[in-house]
């Protein structure tokens, strides 16, 4: 198991004694980013924070109302409902999507016939993911007369209109999200390409099975990328907006069953002219996402391995 | 160069075969499964292409994906349905996309190198701030940002869409590249440092070539996401002369009257082509990972 | 960074107090070269017609360039709210009844009554004009009017051999009965009725036929809970008895827009629509469609003229006189009307309507004639400030009822409470 042994040595090496600071170089490399932070990001972000403590209808100047927006959150039943919808979505769709992406990435990574074709075919849906056409297309599958119900009809089952039934609407959006697994798949593929093939070769010669190879080589070496996809997909899922917006025609319906947090916040801000409250909601979302991300980073110390 | 680097650069072709040689039945089963999966995944896309060739009133009355008519006029009518030919919007989108790609490639890779390889004060805090900037939904940022850009006189230009990318505000890609760079063996930098290279040279000559898959990923995603991004383009581009593809595409649809669905689907297909081509080209670079690039 | 933050905040604060822009609305038109921004929502057909009208105006006023900005419905309101917030609103704005008060009462729109010689409103039907006025100020000039109606597919009626009672006197019970006949005769192939309850027209009519109204004149929610509960009970009965489709099918079609509705796809024989939508529906359905009066109108008048949309002018426009003159051209000139036809409703300008009716053909003509044949009452009060999302609230509660997650009575009480809370907060 020489290759794996070497690998583990690399993974556990701490990188030697602490090195001196590279302040000058860091400033140079971070110059565009700092400029963007100061000139583009900071102003609007700070403004949205301040607006969170105001009553702001977009047309008249904002008025400070102290902690009123925060008090409102405590009793806002639709907000609590939308949190429930969002958490369900995050916890179900992210693992499913990542599993699909990783599984197919590994399947497609090995040399096989028609590789490029499959890769492109699997990515194609992701290109459509937020298109205005998706609402119509999704009804062709999950609508009352869509593909699913036609298939069920052959075996004598009468299906519901999956998109417009409050009991199933959220599930169709989860399927939609899994369907567009192309983005994390491509990132996994790129990551798999960085794993030196010699490790597998050596392991194979040492007689390690595929499962062992997956656990001892793929997972550790791909872990920075798995971690990246996990963190970003969670952030992304918490902010999920476009698909629910397009499929439900902006309503989050039926009966608020697809009322994602961001969709609710958008409706408060733009449809109900309640931008002060919407801003406060956005900062609550930031806290929630930040907490999840922090936990993720903390947990990462146990399973993500870097070469540096 | 280190021993590791040489071994990493070893050719790969033989190894794939050595890893496993599936029997013919297994292969057939696998391909059948994959093709079925492909069909299911592509059903909506196929439906869209077929519908783009149907007369408007047939689209929702005749179900299924068996092509039964070929009304190519949808394409010519859709192309000319708005105030400018559709090609105009394609060009506008292409300009925005190009600007964003250059911006993200240059600025995000620089920032990522600093976060991944350099030691500086408050690194963890700055990194957290960077991640924090993608946690706020755009809907509450857009109004103050619009106010700011309109003070700059940038509304109705492509600047509000491109300049932020030139300044590495897309933290997604910074984080992506940080993860890729941290996956590269540090021995490679150390070797270059011993040869007397400074950070700019290590970045250009060692890191950038090795992170080609990450750069390709960034290019593909920036292309696709910018091409499809609706909200900020809608808000910042008010003059139809400046409209991009997603803004133009939605102008076909109105739920309260009858809509030219045929034209809309036709132009959706047209607007899908550039991003699909971009993906086809881009994915070739995904394959050229560390294993085939070699280290010079 | 501080400076930018201060700048952004200051701009937000100032945006609201921009006050009136330059120039008085009744002043003389400028001879200088200026540019007006004009924004509307719609589909590509409307974009083309409107651009033609702009070109006509351009010929007569070469120094006043009009820039047309077209959007789809949802994006339109996001974009409008953002530009108004940044004090960068277009000069001429296509406005909807739902949003009129929310913009006008917050000072974003110009009182068109101040435009004097630049904008004539004398040819407009008084009842229609009233729909765009709040506290005696004319914030919107109705482009056209439309009225709630039943669209009947006569081909389907003939196929299933069902004759309708006289629509001048039919009742809601009659409506249910014939709907049931059609559903049964077709053996589940089509439904007699397409469910509604997702737009504000249906609930307005129901309330008015029962001697109530959705809002009181001072802009409070006034519909009694039991009236609303009976409305939803009626819709629920239709759905449960198979007269209208199952709840999930109804909700799906309502959300999919006109082209995918039961009427357009010939899957429902009777449905509620605004009469101006007849042409679009007939085009999509390909069968013979006919407009009928709403049931129950024989005993109590619920019908009214709904303004299909308004022309409004930004109160912060720098070119108010020119904007008023342009609206005048859109609303009063025969030249413009000949291009626009009924795209924005049957014109509310009575002279234009009279001249146009002779030129209309087929379903457009039928729609115009229907409008004249309907006996209407006073228009309902304009949607109050803070209630611009009333249709979303209504739709959600209709869904709660159809899926039997709430009883009609519970839904009625919840609807009234939520709508009133929005108005109170504005």
XYZ file of N, CA, C and O in Angstrom, chain A residues 87-222:
544
model
N -36.041 24.882 4.670
C -35.223 23.866 5.330
C -35.461 22.490 4.720
O -34.524 21.743 4.465
N -36.727 22.158 4.474
C -37.028 20.882 3.827
C -36.286 20.783 2.506
O -35.641 19.777 2.203
N -36.370 21.859 1.744
C -35.741 21.869 0.425
C -34.238 21.668 0.551
O -33.642 20.855 -0.155
N -33.614 22.404 1.458
C -32.160 22.316 1.609
C -31.756 20.897 2.014
O -30.871 20.298 1.407
N -32.439 20.357 3.019
C -31.996 19.074 3.562
C -32.285 17.899 2.631
O -31.611 16.883 2.695
N -33.277 18.028 1.794
C -33.568 16.922 0.876
C -32.828 17.087 -0.443
O -32.211 16.159 -0.948
N -32.878 18.290 -1.010
C -32.373 18.401 -2.379
C -30.853 18.455 -2.458
O -30.268 17.953 -3.402
N -30.187 19.042 -1.467
C -28.723 19.142 -1.561
C -28.062 17.765 -1.533
O -27.263 17.451 -2.420
N -28.370 16.899 -0.552
C -27.729 15.572 -0.588
C -28.058 14.796 -1.867
O -27.163 14.183 -2.461
N -29.321 14.859 -2.297
C -29.691 14.123 -3.510
C -28.921 14.631 -4.708
O -28.384 13.873 -5.518
N -28.864 15.962 -4.845
C -28.188 16.525 -6.008
C -26.699 16.195 -5.994
O -26.132 15.813 -7.017
N -26.081 16.320 -4.820
C -24.644 16.044 -4.751
C -24.364 14.573 -5.002
O -23.384 14.233 -5.677
N -25.213 13.692 -4.489
C -25.005 12.267 -4.718
C -25.117 11.965 -6.209
O -24.280 11.248 -6.776
N -26.132 12.524 -6.861
C -26.292 12.306 -8.297
C -25.084 12.852 -9.041
O -24.529 12.199 -9.939
N -24.640 14.045 -8.667
C -23.526 14.678 -9.374
C -22.244 13.872 -9.207
O -21.528 13.618 -10.170
N -21.975 13.448 -7.971
C -20.730 12.717 -7.714
C -20.772 11.346 -8.375
O -19.813 10.918 -9.018
N -21.917 10.688 -8.251
C -22.046 9.358 -8.840
C -21.813 9.397 -10.338
O -21.011 8.617 -10.873
N -22.481 10.314 -11.006
C -22.328 10.361 -12.457
C -20.964 10.879 -12.854
O -20.393 10.441 -13.857
N -20.409 11.797 -12.070
C -19.066 12.286 -12.386
C -18.069 11.132 -12.338
O -17.213 11.003 -13.213
N -18.205 10.272 -11.336
C -17.263 9.152 -11.233
C -17.472 8.151 -12.355
O -16.527 7.613 -12.917
N -18.735 7.923 -12.677
C -19.058 7.016 -13.769
C -18.467 7.530 -15.081
O -17.949 6.776 -15.895
N -18.587 8.848 -15.273
C -18.170 9.438 -16.547
C -16.685 9.750 -16.579
O -16.148 10.086 -17.622
N -16.040 9.688 -15.431
C -14.637 10.091 -15.397
C -13.755 9.049 -16.065
O -12.812 9.380 -16.767
N -14.103 7.770 -15.848
C -13.288 6.712 -16.414
C -13.412 6.718 -17.934
O -14.444 7.085 -18.468
N -12.388 6.238 -18.577
C -12.440 6.181 -20.029
C -13.556 5.253 -20.459
O -13.626 4.098 -20.079
N -14.520 5.767 -21.191
C -15.590 4.905 -21.697
C -16.124 5.486 -22.986
O -15.951 6.655 -23.287
N -16.760 4.614 -23.740
C -17.308 5.014 -25.025
C -18.419 6.041 -24.837
O -19.225 5.916 -23.916
N -18.456 7.057 -25.685
C -19.559 8.002 -25.649
C -19.526 8.932 -24.454
O -20.514 9.556 -24.108
N -18.353 9.004 -23.821
C -18.221 9.818 -22.618
C -18.658 11.257 -22.835
O -19.470 11.812 -22.105
N -18.130 11.861 -23.890
C -18.422 13.278 -24.132
C -19.906 13.483 -24.386
O -20.493 14.471 -23.943
N -20.513 12.499 -25.065
C -21.934 12.617 -25.359
C -22.748 12.642 -24.068
O -23.576 13.513 -23.858
N -22.495 11.667 -23.189
C -23.275 11.601 -21.950
C -23.065 12.848 -21.110
O -23.995 13.411 -20.550
N -21.805 13.259 -21.039
C -21.504 14.416 -20.202
C -22.302 15.621 -20.683
O -22.884 16.349 -19.907
N -22.332 15.808 -21.982
C -23.062 16.953 -22.529
C -24.557 16.785 -22.308
O -25.248 17.732 -21.949
N -25.050 15.567 -22.527
C -26.489 15.334 -22.373
C -26.918 15.611 -20.941
O -27.954 16.215 -20.695
N -26.087 15.165 -19.981
C -26.452 15.376 -18.589
C -26.338 16.840 -18.203
O -26.958 17.282 -17.248
N -25.506 17.557 -18.915
C -25.366 18.965 -18.551
C -26.452 19.832 -19.163
O -26.808 20.866 -18.617
N -26.978 19.385 -20.285
C -27.939 20.200 -21.032
C -29.077 20.747 -20.166
O -29.410 21.934 -20.261
N -29.708 19.930 -19.306
C -30.794 20.487 -18.488
C -30.367 21.683 -17.644
O -31.147 22.607 -17.434
N -29.116 21.671 -17.180
C -28.664 22.774 -16.340
C -28.624 24.089 -17.114
O -28.715 25.155 -16.532
N -28.460 23.980 -18.415
C -28.454 25.188 -19.231
C -29.835 25.837 -19.230
O -29.986 27.035 -19.362
N -30.843 24.990 -19.088
C -32.224 25.474 -19.147
C -32.737 25.911 -17.791
O -33.780 26.538 -17.705
N -31.978 25.543 -16.753
C -32.480 25.609 -15.385
C -33.295 26.820 -15.010
O -34.275 26.710 -14.293
N -32.915 28.006 -15.479
C -33.630 29.186 -15.019
C -34.335 29.875 -16.181
O -34.762 31.007 -16.064
N -34.452 29.183 -17.280
C -35.067 29.801 -18.441
C -36.555 29.975 -18.224
O -37.181 29.251 -17.457
N -37.125 30.940 -18.916
C -38.549 31.191 -18.769
C -39.345 30.008 -19.305
O -40.467 29.750 -18.903
N -38.723 29.241 -20.191
C -39.419 28.095 -20.775
C -39.610 26.968 -19.771
O -40.443 26.096 -19.959
N -38.848 26.997 -18.688
C -38.861 25.858 -17.768
C -40.242 25.638 -17.160
O -40.638 24.510 -16.891
N -41.000 26.721 -16.936
C -42.326 26.580 -16.333
C -43.209 25.716 -17.222
O -43.891 24.799 -16.762
N -43.155 25.997 -18.522
C -43.957 25.228 -19.467
C -43.436 23.804 -19.550
O -44.199 22.836 -19.513
N -42.116 23.664 -19.631
C -41.525 22.341 -19.780
C -41.847 21.465 -18.578
O -42.132 20.275 -18.721
N -41.805 22.069 -17.403
C -42.039 21.289 -16.197
C -43.477 20.788 -16.131
O -43.755 19.731 -15.614
N -44.389 21.607 -16.672
C -45.774 21.147 -16.730
C -45.918 19.989 -17.702
O -46.798 19.151 -17.538
N -45.075 19.918 -18.713
C -45.163 18.797 -19.642
C -44.799 17.496 -18.953
O -45.173 16.418 -19.399
N -44.043 17.579 -17.879
C -43.678 16.370 -17.145
C -44.605 16.136 -15.971
O -45.203 15.089 -15.830
N -44.739 17.165 -15.118
C -45.443 16.975 -13.857
C -46.854 17.542 -13.855
O -47.508 17.566 -12.826
N -47.305 18.055 -14.993
C -48.654 18.599 -15.046
C -49.699 17.500 -14.980
O -49.387 16.306 -15.043
N -50.971 17.926 -14.898
C -52.060 16.956 -14.805
C -52.068 16.037 -16.023
O -52.437 14.873 -15.937
N -51.663 16.577 -17.181
C -51.627 15.747 -18.381
C -50.189 15.511 -18.849
O -49.925 15.282 -20.026
N -49.280 15.590 -17.917
C -47.864 15.479 -18.270
C -47.402 14.054 -18.430
O -48.180 13.100 -18.343
N -46.102 13.935 -18.653
C -45.487 12.644 -18.925
C -45.718 11.636 -17.796
O -46.059 10.483 -18.037
N -45.535 12.090 -16.572
C -45.663 11.191 -15.416
C -47.064 10.592 -15.373
O -47.233 9.376 -15.223
N -48.077 11.468 -15.523
C -49.437 10.949 -15.428
C -49.802 10.077 -16.614
O -50.604 9.147 -16.484
N -49.225 10.367 -17.776
C -49.468 9.486 -18.921
C -48.908 8.100 -18.638
O -49.552 7.084 -18.901
N -47.700 8.087 -18.058
C -47.083 6.804 -17.725
C -47.916 6.077 -16.677
O -48.179 4.881 -16.784
N -48.360 6.821 -15.654
C -49.189 6.214 -14.619
C -50.499 5.710 -15.211
O -51.030 4.683 -14.790
N -51.007 6.449 -16.212
C -52.259 6.070 -16.846
C -52.173 4.687 -17.460
O -53.124 3.914 -17.408
N -51.006 4.325 -18.023
C -50.854 3.007 -18.646
C -51.024 1.893 -17.627
O -51.480 0.806 -17.935
N -50.624 2.147 -16.395
C -50.785 1.110 -15.380
C -52.031 1.369 -14.543
O -52.203 0.784 -13.483
N -52.894 2.250 -15.021
C -54.205 2.388 -14.413
C -54.263 3.261 -13.166
O -55.212 3.199 -12.411
N -53.244 4.076 -12.968
C -53.284 4.973 -11.806
C -53.599 6.390 -12.303
O -53.018 6.842 -13.289
N -54.510 7.048 -11.598
C -54.805 8.421 -11.998
C -54.021 9.378 -11.101
O -54.260 9.423 -9.881
N -53.077 10.076 -11.670
C -52.222 10.958 -10.875
C -52.854 12.321 -10.690
O -53.811 12.682 -11.351
N -52.271 13.065 -9.788
C -52.736 14.425 -9.545
C -51.946 15.391 -10.430
O -51.052 14.976 -11.164
N -52.283 16.669 -10.406
C -51.432 17.655 -11.057
C -50.290 17.964 -10.100
O -50.448 18.748 -9.183
N -49.152 17.319 -10.305
C -48.095 17.304 -9.285
C -47.609 18.700 -8.934
O -47.301 18.990 -7.792
N -47.529 19.572 -9.935
C -46.994 20.906 -9.689
C -47.969 21.749 -8.887
O -47.590 22.617 -8.122
N -49.262 21.500 -9.100
C -50.246 22.404 -8.526
C -50.973 21.786 -7.348
O -51.965 22.322 -6.893
N -50.491 20.666 -6.856
C -51.044 20.087 -5.641
C -50.116 20.474 -4.486
O -48.931 20.193 -4.539
N -50.666 21.112 -3.449
C -49.783 21.579 -2.378
C -49.000 20.451 -1.714
O -47.947 20.697 -1.134
N -49.492 19.220 -1.800
C -48.771 18.117 -1.159
C -47.553 17.671 -1.955
O -46.655 17.048 -1.405
N -47.546 17.934 -3.241
C -46.445 17.408 -4.060
C -45.624 18.487 -4.753
O -44.584 18.190 -5.330
N -46.080 19.740 -4.707
C -45.418 20.787 -5.495
C -43.945 20.934 -5.121
O -43.078 21.050 -5.983
N -43.673 20.897 -3.809
C -42.286 21.081 -3.382
C -41.409 19.940 -3.892
O -40.266 20.154 -4.297
N -41.961 18.728 -3.914
C -41.174 17.593 -4.406
C -40.773 17.793 -5.859
O -39.661 17.437 -6.254
N -41.670 18.374 -6.658
C -41.296 18.558 -8.058
C -40.152 19.558 -8.180
O -39.307 19.445 -9.059
N -40.114 20.545 -7.271
C -38.999 21.493 -7.321
C -37.702 20.831 -6.872
O -36.626 21.160 -7.363
N -37.821 19.897 -5.945
C -36.620 19.159 -5.528
C -36.116 18.327 -6.709
O -34.920 18.300 -6.995
N -37.034 17.693 -7.417
C -36.633 16.931 -8.605
C -35.997 17.865 -9.626
O -34.966 17.546 -10.231
N -36.583 19.038 -9.782
C -36.030 20.006 -10.741
C -34.600 20.354 -10.365
O -33.712 20.451 -11.220
N -34.358 20.529 -9.069
C -33.015 20.873 -8.623
C -32.049 19.716 -8.860
O -30.916 19.912 -9.298
N -32.515 18.493 -8.580
C -31.646 17.330 -8.807
C -31.374 17.173 -10.303
O -30.267 16.859 -10.722
N -32.391 17.442 -11.078
C -32.285 17.343 -12.542
C -31.169 18.241 -13.080
O -30.498 17.922 -14.048
N -30.981 19.377 -12.434
C -29.927 20.293 -12.891
C -28.660 20.076 -12.068
O -28.085 21.018 -11.549
N -28.231 18.802 -11.961
C -27.017 18.521 -11.196
C -25.759 18.806 -12.002
O -24.662 18.534 -11.568
N -25.922 19.359 -13.196
C -24.776 19.548 -14.080
C -23.647 20.367 -13.480
O -22.475 20.030 -13.652
N -23.992 21.426 -12.756
C -22.939 22.305 -12.245
C -22.028 21.597 -11.248
O -20.816 21.531 -11.456
N -22.580 21.015 -10.170
C -21.669 20.288 -9.275
C -20.991 19.111 -9.960
O -19.853 18.786 -9.646
N -21.667 18.500 -10.951
C -21.042 17.381 -11.663
C -19.769 17.835 -12.380
O -18.741 17.170 -12.316
N -19.871 18.977 -13.041
C -18.698 19.484 -13.763
C -17.570 19.805 -12.793
O -16.399 19.521 -13.058
N -17.931 20.364 -11.644
C -16.893 20.685 -10.662
C -16.254 19.398 -10.137
O -15.030 19.307 -9.999
N -17.070 18.388 -9.884
C -16.514 17.100 -9.460
C -15.599 16.527 -10.537
O -14.521 16.009 -10.240
N -16.033 16.621 -11.791
C -15.218 16.085 -12.883
C -13.864 16.772 -12.915
O -12.822 16.128 -13.051
N -13.908 18.102 -12.791
C -12.650 18.849 -12.800
C -11.782 18.407 -11.625
O -10.572 18.259 -11.753
N -12.404 18.184 -10.476
C -11.657 17.762 -9.307
C -11.068 16.374 -9.479
O -9.905 16.121 -9.150
N -11.858 15.466 -10.049
C -11.377 14.096 -10.260
C -10.160 14.089 -11.174
O -9.267 13.260 -11.033
N -10.159 15.033 -12.104
C -9.035 15.107 -13.043
C -7.745 15.513 -12.366
O -6.673 15.386 -12.936
N -7.874 16.094 -11.184
C -6.658 16.517 -10.491
C -6.063 15.392 -9.658
O -4.969 15.523 -9.136
N -6.797 14.307 -9.519
C -6.250 13.198 -8.726
C -5.295 12.394 -9.601
O -5.694 11.857 -10.627
N -4.032 12.339 -9.206
C -3.051 11.605 -10.028
C -3.465 10.147 -10.173
O -3.787 9.474 -9.188
N -3.444 9.677 -11.407
C -3.914 8.330 -11.690
C -3.029 7.271 -11.043
O -3.479 6.183 -10.721
N -1.789 7.653 -10.781
C -0.862 6.656 -10.246
C -1.336 6.089 -8.915
O -1.032 4.976 -8.565
N -2.108 6.900 -8.165
C -2.592 6.396 -6.877
C -3.499 5.182 -7.088
O -3.403 4.183 -6.399
N -4.391 5.329 -8.078
C -5.294 4.206 -8.346
C -4.516 3.011 -8.863
O -4.772 1.874 -8.511
N -3.572 3.336 -9.732
C -2.757 2.281 -10.322
C -2.047 1.487 -9.233
O -2.141 0.264 -9.169
N -1.427 2.249 -8.339
C -0.676 1.598 -7.270
C -1.606 0.790 -6.384
O -1.320 -0.346 -6.019
N -2.766 1.399 -6.062
C -3.712 0.717 -5.182
C -4.202 -0.558 -5.836
O -4.376 -1.592 -5.191
N -4.431 -0.464 -7.155
C -4.929 -1.604 -7.897
C -3.908 -2.732 -7.850
O -4.258 -3.898 -7.651
N -2.660 -2.353 -8.031
C -1.601 -3.365 -7.996
C -1.529 -3.968 -6.602
O -1.325 -5.165 -6.425
N -1.746 -3.119 -5.585
C -1.723 -3.616 -4.208
C -2.949 -4.465 -3.897
O -3.081 -4.961 -2.784
N -3.910 -4.539 -4.857
C -5.061 -5.402 -4.654
C -6.239 -4.755 -3.956
O -7.135 -5.433 -3.471
N -6.247 -3.407 -3.906
C -7.371 -2.735 -3.259
C -8.584 -2.765 -4.179
O -8.473 -2.531 -5.371
N -9.765 -3.053 -3.632
C -10.991 -3.091 -4.423
C -11.474 -1.679 -4.745
O -10.898 -0.692 -4.273
N -12.537 -1.612 -5.538
C -13.007 -0.290 -5.958
C -13.542 0.523 -4.797
O -13.384 1.725 -4.735
N -14.204 -0.168 -3.879
C -14.764 0.547 -2.733
C -13.648 1.129 -1.866
O -13.701 2.284 -1.443
N -12.598 0.306 -1.671
C -11.457 0.796 -0.903
C -10.819 1.992 -1.606
O -10.468 2.986 -0.980
N -10.698 1.873 -2.938
C -10.106 2.987 -3.686
C -10.946 4.264 -3.515
O -10.421 5.356 -3.330
N -12.244 4.085 -3.573
C -13.130 5.235 -3.435
C -12.933 5.880 -2.062
O -12.768 7.091 -1.934
N -12.890 5.014 -1.028
C -12.837 5.553 0.324
C -11.465 6.096 0.664
O -11.339 7.124 1.314
N -10.427 5.412 0.214
C -9.082 5.782 0.658
C -8.403 6.746 -0.294
O -7.445 7.410 0.090
N -8.829 6.810 -1.554
C -8.175 7.727 -2.502
C -9.122 8.829 -2.942
O -8.847 10.014 -2.754
N -10.255 8.441 -3.528
C -11.127 9.448 -4.127
C -11.642 10.434 -3.080
O -11.499 11.651 -3.238
N -12.218 9.904 -2.014
C -12.824 10.811 -1.038
C -11.804 11.754 -0.410
O -12.007 12.961 -0.423
N -10.685 11.241 0.100
C -9.733 12.199 0.697
C -9.215 13.220 -0.325
O -9.156 14.402 -0.020
N -8.850 12.763 -1.516
C -8.247 13.704 -2.459
C -9.286 14.623 -3.073
O -8.973 15.729 -3.487
N -10.504 14.194 -3.144
C -11.550 15.030 -3.706
C -12.212 15.879 -2.611
O -13.025 16.752 -2.900
